[in-house]
Short mmCIF file of C-alpha atoms in Angstrom, two decimals:
data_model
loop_
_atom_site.label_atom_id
_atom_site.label_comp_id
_atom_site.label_asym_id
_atom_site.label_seq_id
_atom_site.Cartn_x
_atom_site.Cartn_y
_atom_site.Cartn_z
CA UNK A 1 -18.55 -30.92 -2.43
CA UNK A 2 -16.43 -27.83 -0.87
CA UNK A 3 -18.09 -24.78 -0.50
CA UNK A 4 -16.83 -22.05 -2.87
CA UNK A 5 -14.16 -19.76 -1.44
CA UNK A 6 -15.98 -16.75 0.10
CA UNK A 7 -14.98 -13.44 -2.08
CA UNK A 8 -15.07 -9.32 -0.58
CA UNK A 9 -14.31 -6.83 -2.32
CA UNK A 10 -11.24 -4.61 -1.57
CA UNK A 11 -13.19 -2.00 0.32
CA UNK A 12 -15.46 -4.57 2.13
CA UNK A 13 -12.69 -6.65 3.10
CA UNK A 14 -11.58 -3.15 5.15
CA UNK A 15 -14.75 -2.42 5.95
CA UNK A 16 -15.08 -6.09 8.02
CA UNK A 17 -11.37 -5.69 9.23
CA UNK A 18 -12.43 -2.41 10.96
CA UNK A 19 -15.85 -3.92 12.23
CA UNK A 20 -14.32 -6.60 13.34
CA UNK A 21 -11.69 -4.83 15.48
CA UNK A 22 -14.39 -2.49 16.81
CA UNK A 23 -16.54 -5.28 18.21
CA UNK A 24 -12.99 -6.96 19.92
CA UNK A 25 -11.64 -3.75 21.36
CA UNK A 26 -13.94 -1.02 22.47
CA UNK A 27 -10.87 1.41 22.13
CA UNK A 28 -10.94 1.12 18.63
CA UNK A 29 -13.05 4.20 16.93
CA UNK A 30 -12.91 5.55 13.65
CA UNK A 31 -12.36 8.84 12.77
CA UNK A 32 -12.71 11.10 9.04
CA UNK A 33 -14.17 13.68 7.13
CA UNK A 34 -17.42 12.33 5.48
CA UNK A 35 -17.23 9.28 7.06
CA UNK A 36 -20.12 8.91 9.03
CA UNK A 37 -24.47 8.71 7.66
CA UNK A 38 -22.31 9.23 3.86
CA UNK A 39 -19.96 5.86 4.54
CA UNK A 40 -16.88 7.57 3.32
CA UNK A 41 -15.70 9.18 -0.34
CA UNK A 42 -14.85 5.54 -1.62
CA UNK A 43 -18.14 3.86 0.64
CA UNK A 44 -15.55 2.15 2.69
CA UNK A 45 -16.82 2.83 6.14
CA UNK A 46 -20.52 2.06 4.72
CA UNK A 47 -22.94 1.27 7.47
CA UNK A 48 -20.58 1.08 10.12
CA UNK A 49 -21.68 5.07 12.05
CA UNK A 50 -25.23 2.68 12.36
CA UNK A 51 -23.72 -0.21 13.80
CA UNK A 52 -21.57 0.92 16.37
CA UNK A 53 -22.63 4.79 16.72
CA UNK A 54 -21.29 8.50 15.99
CA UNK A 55 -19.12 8.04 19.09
CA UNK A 56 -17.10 5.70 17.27
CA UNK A 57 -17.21 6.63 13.51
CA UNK A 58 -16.58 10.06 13.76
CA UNK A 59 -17.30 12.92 11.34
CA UNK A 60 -13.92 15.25 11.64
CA UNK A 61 -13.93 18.76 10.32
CA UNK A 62 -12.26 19.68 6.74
CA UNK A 63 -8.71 19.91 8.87
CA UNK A 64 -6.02 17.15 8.16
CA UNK A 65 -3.86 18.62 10.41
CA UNK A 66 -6.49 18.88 13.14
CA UNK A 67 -8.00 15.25 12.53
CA UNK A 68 -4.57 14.02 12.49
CA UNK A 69 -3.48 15.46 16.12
CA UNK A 70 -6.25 14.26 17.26
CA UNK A 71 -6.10 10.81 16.27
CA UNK A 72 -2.23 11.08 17.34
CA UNK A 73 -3.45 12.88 20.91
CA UNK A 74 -6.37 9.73 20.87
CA UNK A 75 -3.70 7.12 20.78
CA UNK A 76 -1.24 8.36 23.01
CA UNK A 77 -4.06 8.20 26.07
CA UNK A 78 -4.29 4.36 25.04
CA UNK A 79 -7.27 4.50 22.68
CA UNK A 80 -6.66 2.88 19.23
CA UNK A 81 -7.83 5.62 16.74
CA UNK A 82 -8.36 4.72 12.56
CA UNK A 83 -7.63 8.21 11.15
CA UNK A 84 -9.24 7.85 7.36
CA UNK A 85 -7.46 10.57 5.19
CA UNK A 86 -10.38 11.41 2.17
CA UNK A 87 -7.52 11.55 0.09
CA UNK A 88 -3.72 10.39 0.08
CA UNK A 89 -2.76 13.75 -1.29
CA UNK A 90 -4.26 15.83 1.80
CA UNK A 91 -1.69 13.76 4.47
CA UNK A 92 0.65 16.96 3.04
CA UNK A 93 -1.50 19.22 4.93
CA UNK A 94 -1.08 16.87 8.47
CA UNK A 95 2.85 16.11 7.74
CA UNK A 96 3.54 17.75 11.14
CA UNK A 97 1.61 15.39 13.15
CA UNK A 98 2.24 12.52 11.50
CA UNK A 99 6.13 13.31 10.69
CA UNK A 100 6.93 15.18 13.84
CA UNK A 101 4.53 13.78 16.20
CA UNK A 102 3.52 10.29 15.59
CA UNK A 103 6.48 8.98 14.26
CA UNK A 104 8.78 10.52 16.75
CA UNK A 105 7.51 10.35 20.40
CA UNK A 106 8.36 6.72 21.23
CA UNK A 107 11.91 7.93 20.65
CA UNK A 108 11.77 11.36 22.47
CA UNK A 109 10.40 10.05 25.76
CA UNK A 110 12.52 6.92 26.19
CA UNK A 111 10.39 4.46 24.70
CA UNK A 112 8.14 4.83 27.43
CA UNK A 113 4.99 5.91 25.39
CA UNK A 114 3.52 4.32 21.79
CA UNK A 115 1.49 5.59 19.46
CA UNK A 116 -0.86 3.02 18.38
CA UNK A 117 -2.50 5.18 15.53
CA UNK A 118 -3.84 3.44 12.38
CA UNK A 119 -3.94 6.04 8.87
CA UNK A 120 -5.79 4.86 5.94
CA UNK A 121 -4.53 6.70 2.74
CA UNK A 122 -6.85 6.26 -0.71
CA UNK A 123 -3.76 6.26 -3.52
CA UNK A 124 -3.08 6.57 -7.01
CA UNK A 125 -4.28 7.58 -10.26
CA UNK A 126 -6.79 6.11 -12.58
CA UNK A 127 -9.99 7.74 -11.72
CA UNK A 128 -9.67 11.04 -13.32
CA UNK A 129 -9.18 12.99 -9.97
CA UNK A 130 -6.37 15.32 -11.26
CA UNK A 131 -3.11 16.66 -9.79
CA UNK A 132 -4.18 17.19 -6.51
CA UNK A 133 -5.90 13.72 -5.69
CA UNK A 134 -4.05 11.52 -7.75
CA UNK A 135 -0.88 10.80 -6.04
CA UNK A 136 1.64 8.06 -4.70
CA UNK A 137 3.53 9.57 -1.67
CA UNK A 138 4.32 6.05 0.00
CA UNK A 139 7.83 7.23 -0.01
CA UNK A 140 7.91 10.03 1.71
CA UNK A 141 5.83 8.25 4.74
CA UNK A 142 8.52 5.12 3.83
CA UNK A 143 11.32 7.58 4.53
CA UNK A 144 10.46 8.57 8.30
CA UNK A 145 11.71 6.23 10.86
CA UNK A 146 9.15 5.36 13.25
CA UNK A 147 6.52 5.14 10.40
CA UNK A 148 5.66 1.55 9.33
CA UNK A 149 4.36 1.59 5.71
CA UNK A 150 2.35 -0.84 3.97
CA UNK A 151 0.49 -1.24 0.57
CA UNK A 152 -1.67 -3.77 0.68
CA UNK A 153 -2.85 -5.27 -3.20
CA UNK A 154 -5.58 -7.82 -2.70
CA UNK A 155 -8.78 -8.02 -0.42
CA UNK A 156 -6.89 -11.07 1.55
CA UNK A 157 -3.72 -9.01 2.44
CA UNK A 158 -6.42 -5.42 3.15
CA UNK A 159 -8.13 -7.04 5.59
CA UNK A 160 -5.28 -8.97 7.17
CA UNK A 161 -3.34 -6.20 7.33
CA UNK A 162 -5.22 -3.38 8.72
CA UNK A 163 -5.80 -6.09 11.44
CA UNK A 164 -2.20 -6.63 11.95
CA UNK A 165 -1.89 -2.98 11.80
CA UNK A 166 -4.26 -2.20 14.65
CA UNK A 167 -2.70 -4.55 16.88
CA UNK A 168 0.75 -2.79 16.28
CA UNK A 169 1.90 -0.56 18.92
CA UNK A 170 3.55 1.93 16.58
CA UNK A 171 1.78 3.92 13.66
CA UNK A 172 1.16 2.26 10.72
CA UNK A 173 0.40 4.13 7.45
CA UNK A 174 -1.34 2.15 4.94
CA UNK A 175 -2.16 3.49 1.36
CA UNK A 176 -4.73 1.74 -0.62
CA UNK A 177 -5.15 2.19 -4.11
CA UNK A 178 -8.34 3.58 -5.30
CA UNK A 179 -8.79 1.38 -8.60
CA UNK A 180 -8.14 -1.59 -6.67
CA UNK A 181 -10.99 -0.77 -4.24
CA UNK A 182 -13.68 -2.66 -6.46
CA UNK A 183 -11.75 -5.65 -6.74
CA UNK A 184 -13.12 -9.21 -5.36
CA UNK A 185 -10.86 -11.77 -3.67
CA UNK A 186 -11.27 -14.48 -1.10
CA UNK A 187 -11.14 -13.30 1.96
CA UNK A 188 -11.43 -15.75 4.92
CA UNK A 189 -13.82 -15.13 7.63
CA UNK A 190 -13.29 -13.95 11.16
CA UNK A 191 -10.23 -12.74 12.46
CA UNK A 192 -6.58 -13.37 11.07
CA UNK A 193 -3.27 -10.91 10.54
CA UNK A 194 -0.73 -10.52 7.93
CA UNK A 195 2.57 -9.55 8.85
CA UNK A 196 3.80 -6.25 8.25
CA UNK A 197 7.06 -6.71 6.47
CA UNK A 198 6.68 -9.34 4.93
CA UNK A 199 6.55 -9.54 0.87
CA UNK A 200 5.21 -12.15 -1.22
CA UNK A 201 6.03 -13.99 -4.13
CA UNK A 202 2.89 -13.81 -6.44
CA UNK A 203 4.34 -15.85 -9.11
CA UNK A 204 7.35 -17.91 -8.94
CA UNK A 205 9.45 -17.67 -12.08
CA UNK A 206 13.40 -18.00 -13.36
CA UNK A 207 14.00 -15.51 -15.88
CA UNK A 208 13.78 -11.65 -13.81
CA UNK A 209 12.79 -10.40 -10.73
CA UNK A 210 9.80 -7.78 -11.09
CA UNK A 211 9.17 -6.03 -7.46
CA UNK A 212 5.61 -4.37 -7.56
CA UNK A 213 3.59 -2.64 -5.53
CA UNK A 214 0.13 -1.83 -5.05
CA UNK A 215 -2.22 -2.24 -8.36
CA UNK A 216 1.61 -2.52 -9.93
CA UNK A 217 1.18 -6.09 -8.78
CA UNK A 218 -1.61 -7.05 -10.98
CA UNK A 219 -0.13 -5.76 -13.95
CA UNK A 220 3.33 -7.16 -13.62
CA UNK A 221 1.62 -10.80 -12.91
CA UNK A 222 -0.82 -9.74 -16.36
CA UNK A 223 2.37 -8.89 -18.30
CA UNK A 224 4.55 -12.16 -16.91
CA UNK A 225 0.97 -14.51 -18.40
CA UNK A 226 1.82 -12.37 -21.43
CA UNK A 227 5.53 -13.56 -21.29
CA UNK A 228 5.35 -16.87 -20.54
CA UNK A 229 3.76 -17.62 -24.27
CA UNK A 230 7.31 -16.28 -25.31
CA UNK A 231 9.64 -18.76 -23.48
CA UNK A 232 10.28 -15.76 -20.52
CA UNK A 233 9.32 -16.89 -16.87
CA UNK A 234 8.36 -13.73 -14.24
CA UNK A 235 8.77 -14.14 -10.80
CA UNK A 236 6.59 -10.86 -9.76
CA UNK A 237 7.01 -9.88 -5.85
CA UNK A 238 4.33 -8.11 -3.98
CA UNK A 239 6.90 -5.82 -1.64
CA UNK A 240 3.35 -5.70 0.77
CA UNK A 241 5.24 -3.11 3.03
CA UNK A 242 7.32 0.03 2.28
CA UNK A 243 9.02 0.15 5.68
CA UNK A 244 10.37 -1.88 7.20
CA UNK A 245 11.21 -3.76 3.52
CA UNK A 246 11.71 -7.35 3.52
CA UNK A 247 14.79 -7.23 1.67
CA UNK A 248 15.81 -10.69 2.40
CA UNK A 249 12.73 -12.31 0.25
CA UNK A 250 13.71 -9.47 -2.79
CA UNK A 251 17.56 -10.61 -2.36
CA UNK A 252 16.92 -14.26 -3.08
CA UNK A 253 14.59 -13.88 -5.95
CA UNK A 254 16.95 -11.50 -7.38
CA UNK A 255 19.66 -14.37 -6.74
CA UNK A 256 17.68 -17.18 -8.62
CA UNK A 257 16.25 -15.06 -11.63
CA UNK A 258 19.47 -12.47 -12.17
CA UNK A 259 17.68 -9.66 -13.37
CA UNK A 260 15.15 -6.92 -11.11
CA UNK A 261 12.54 -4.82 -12.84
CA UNK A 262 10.82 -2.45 -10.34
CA UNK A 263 7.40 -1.40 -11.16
CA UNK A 264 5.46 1.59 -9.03
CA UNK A 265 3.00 3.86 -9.87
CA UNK A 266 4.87 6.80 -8.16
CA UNK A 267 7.23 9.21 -9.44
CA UNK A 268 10.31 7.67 -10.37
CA UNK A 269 12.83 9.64 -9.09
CA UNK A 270 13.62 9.06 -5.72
CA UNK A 271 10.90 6.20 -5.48
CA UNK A 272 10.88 2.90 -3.83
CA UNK A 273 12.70 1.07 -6.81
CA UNK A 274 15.72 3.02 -5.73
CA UNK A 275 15.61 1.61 -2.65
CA UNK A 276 14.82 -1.98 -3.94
CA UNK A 277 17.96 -1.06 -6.29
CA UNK A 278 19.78 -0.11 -3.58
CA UNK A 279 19.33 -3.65 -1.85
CA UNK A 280 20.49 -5.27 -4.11
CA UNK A 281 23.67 -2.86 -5.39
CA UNK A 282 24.74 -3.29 -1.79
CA UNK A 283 24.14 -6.91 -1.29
CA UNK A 284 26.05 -10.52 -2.73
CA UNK A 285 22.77 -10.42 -4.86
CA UNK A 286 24.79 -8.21 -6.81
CA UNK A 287 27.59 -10.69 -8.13
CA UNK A 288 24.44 -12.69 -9.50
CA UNK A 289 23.12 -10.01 -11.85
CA UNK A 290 23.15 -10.45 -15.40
CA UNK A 291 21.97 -7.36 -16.56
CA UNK A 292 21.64 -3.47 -15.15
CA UNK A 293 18.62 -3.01 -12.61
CA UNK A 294 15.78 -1.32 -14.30
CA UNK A 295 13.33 0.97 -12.33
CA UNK A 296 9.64 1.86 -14.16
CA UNK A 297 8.32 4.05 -12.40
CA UNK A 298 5.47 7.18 -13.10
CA UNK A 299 6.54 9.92 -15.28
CA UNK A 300 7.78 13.25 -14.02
CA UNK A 301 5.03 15.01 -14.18
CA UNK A 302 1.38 15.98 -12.12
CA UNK A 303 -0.66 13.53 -13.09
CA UNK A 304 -3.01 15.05 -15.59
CA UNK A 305 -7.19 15.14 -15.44
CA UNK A 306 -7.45 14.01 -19.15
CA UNK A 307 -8.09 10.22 -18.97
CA UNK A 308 -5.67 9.00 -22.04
CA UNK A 309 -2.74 11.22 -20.59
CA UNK A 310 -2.90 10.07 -17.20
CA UNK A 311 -2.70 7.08 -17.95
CA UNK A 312 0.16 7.42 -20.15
CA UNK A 313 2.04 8.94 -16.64
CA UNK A 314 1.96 5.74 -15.11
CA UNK A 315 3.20 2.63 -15.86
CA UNK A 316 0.81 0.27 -17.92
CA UNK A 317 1.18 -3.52 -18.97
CA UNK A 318 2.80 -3.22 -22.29
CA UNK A 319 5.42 -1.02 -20.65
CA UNK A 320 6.13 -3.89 -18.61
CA UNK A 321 5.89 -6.55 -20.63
CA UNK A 322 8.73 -4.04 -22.94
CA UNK A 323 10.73 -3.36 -20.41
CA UNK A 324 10.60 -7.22 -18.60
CA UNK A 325 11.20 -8.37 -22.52
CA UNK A 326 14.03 -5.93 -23.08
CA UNK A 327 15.73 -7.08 -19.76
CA UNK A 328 15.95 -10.59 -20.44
CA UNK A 329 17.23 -10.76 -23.91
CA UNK A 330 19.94 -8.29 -23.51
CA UNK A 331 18.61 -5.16 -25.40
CA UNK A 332 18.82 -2.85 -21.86
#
């Protein structure tokens, strides 16, 4: 009898890709406010400042800015730093390290330097952490060349990728979601990558496209079970990474199904459904479309502290399974 598939959670499936990639490569170290003896504001470093020392899981001051230049400074000497941001929102106070800095001195000095810097950004809404600690910015790290972006939405793909992501010579931002943190997967032992750039399709299907990202991918492939006891088949893509976007794989879905739904927790307006949109508005995907490109994105708003109006600013499965419904017969 096979053994049952081994299951992580999100946040132990990073945990073991960082401990792994500490015990391979002693120029791998950890750095991040709280981090250390308390194992992180989300427990994701856990244990790890007693397994491999302070040295290498490194308390930083309350200073984004300064954590970040040193992580960037760290990197550029040949070490392989894994800057842990408490909270996506406070990247805003490092922008000028990781905008100006990491993302740009490959380019400015000939390509004869990298920056091998790893960022770790806990995401989203859902946990009642207000304005200030609740947001998507993917897209504004997804709109800096030089910046590979990645959003990671099961344990497999969090561990796989951060690995792939410390082996990349470039920096590599990836945001993880905070709800999506307690979730179990399988998760294989030992050491294996997934590419960076490369989507996946989570659920093959004829009847519309639905891009996702993130925790976005769970509830598209909840709505499309929903669905398919009314005749409508989902083919739900997990876009993986934000830059570079593997527009090829979201091209030929769009090409079988002829319709694309975009789903995203982030603010609509200038999101990354515009730039899925865009894909396809400027590809021969275009020709195959049946109906207008819908994006669902989060409302225009800060996302609030009181639990039943935050989640009203971002989208939920009956929105999808609306807007998916409203797509394919015709009403949109």
């Amino acid at each position: 009898m096979d053994a049952m598939p081994r299951e992580l959670s999100y946040s132990q499936a990073i945990q073991e890709a960082m401990a792994i990639a500490m015990e391979a490569d002693e120029r791998v170290f950890l750095m991040g406010e709280d981090i250390g003896v308390y194992g992180g504001a989300f427990q994701v470093t856990g244990d790890l400042v007693e397994r491999f020392g302070a040295d290498r899981v490194m308390d930083t001051p309350i200073s984004e800015l300064g954590g970040a230049g040193v992580a960037v400074g760290a990197a550029l000497t040949g070490m392989r730093p894994i800057f842990e941001f408490q909270f996506s929102d406070f990247a805003t106070l490092a922008m000028e390290q990781i905008v100006n800095q990491a993302a740009k001195m490959r380019f400015m000095l000939g390509g004869e330097v990298s920056v091998p810097v790893v960022m770790r950004f806990p995401a989203g809404s859902g946990t009642g952490a207000a304005a200030q600690h609740s947001q998507s910015l993917e897209a504004w790290l997804g709109h800096v060349p030089g910046l590979k972006v990645i959003q990671p939405a099961t344990p497999h793909d969090a561990k796989g990728m951060l690995l792939a992501a410390v082996a990349d010579p470039d920096p590599v931002m990836i945001f993880e979601h905070k709800l999506l943190y307690k979730m179990k997967g399988h998760v294989p032992e030992g050491h294996y990558t997934v590419p960076i750039g490369k989507a996946e399709i989570r659920r093959e299907g004829s009847d519309l496209t639905i891009v996702a990202t993130s925790i976005m991918v769970h509830k598209a492939l909840e709505a499309a079970e929903t669905l398919s006891g009314e005749g409508i088949d989902i083919e739900v893509v997990d876009l993986r990474t934000i830059r570079p976007m593997d527009k090829a794989t979201i091209i030929e879905s769009v090409k079988k199904t002829s319709r694309l739904l975009c789903v995203y927790e982030a603010v609509k307006t200038l999101g990354i459904g515009a730039e899925v949109s865009a894909t396809i508005a400027e590809s021969d995907a275009f020709d195959y479309l049946d109906a207008p490109i819908v994006r669902l994105g989060g409302a225009e708003t800060p996302v609030p502290y009181n639990p039943e109006l935050e989640k009203a600013t971002v989208p939920q499965v009956p929105d999808i399974v609306t807007a998916a419904r409203d797509l394919v017969r015709g009403k949109r």
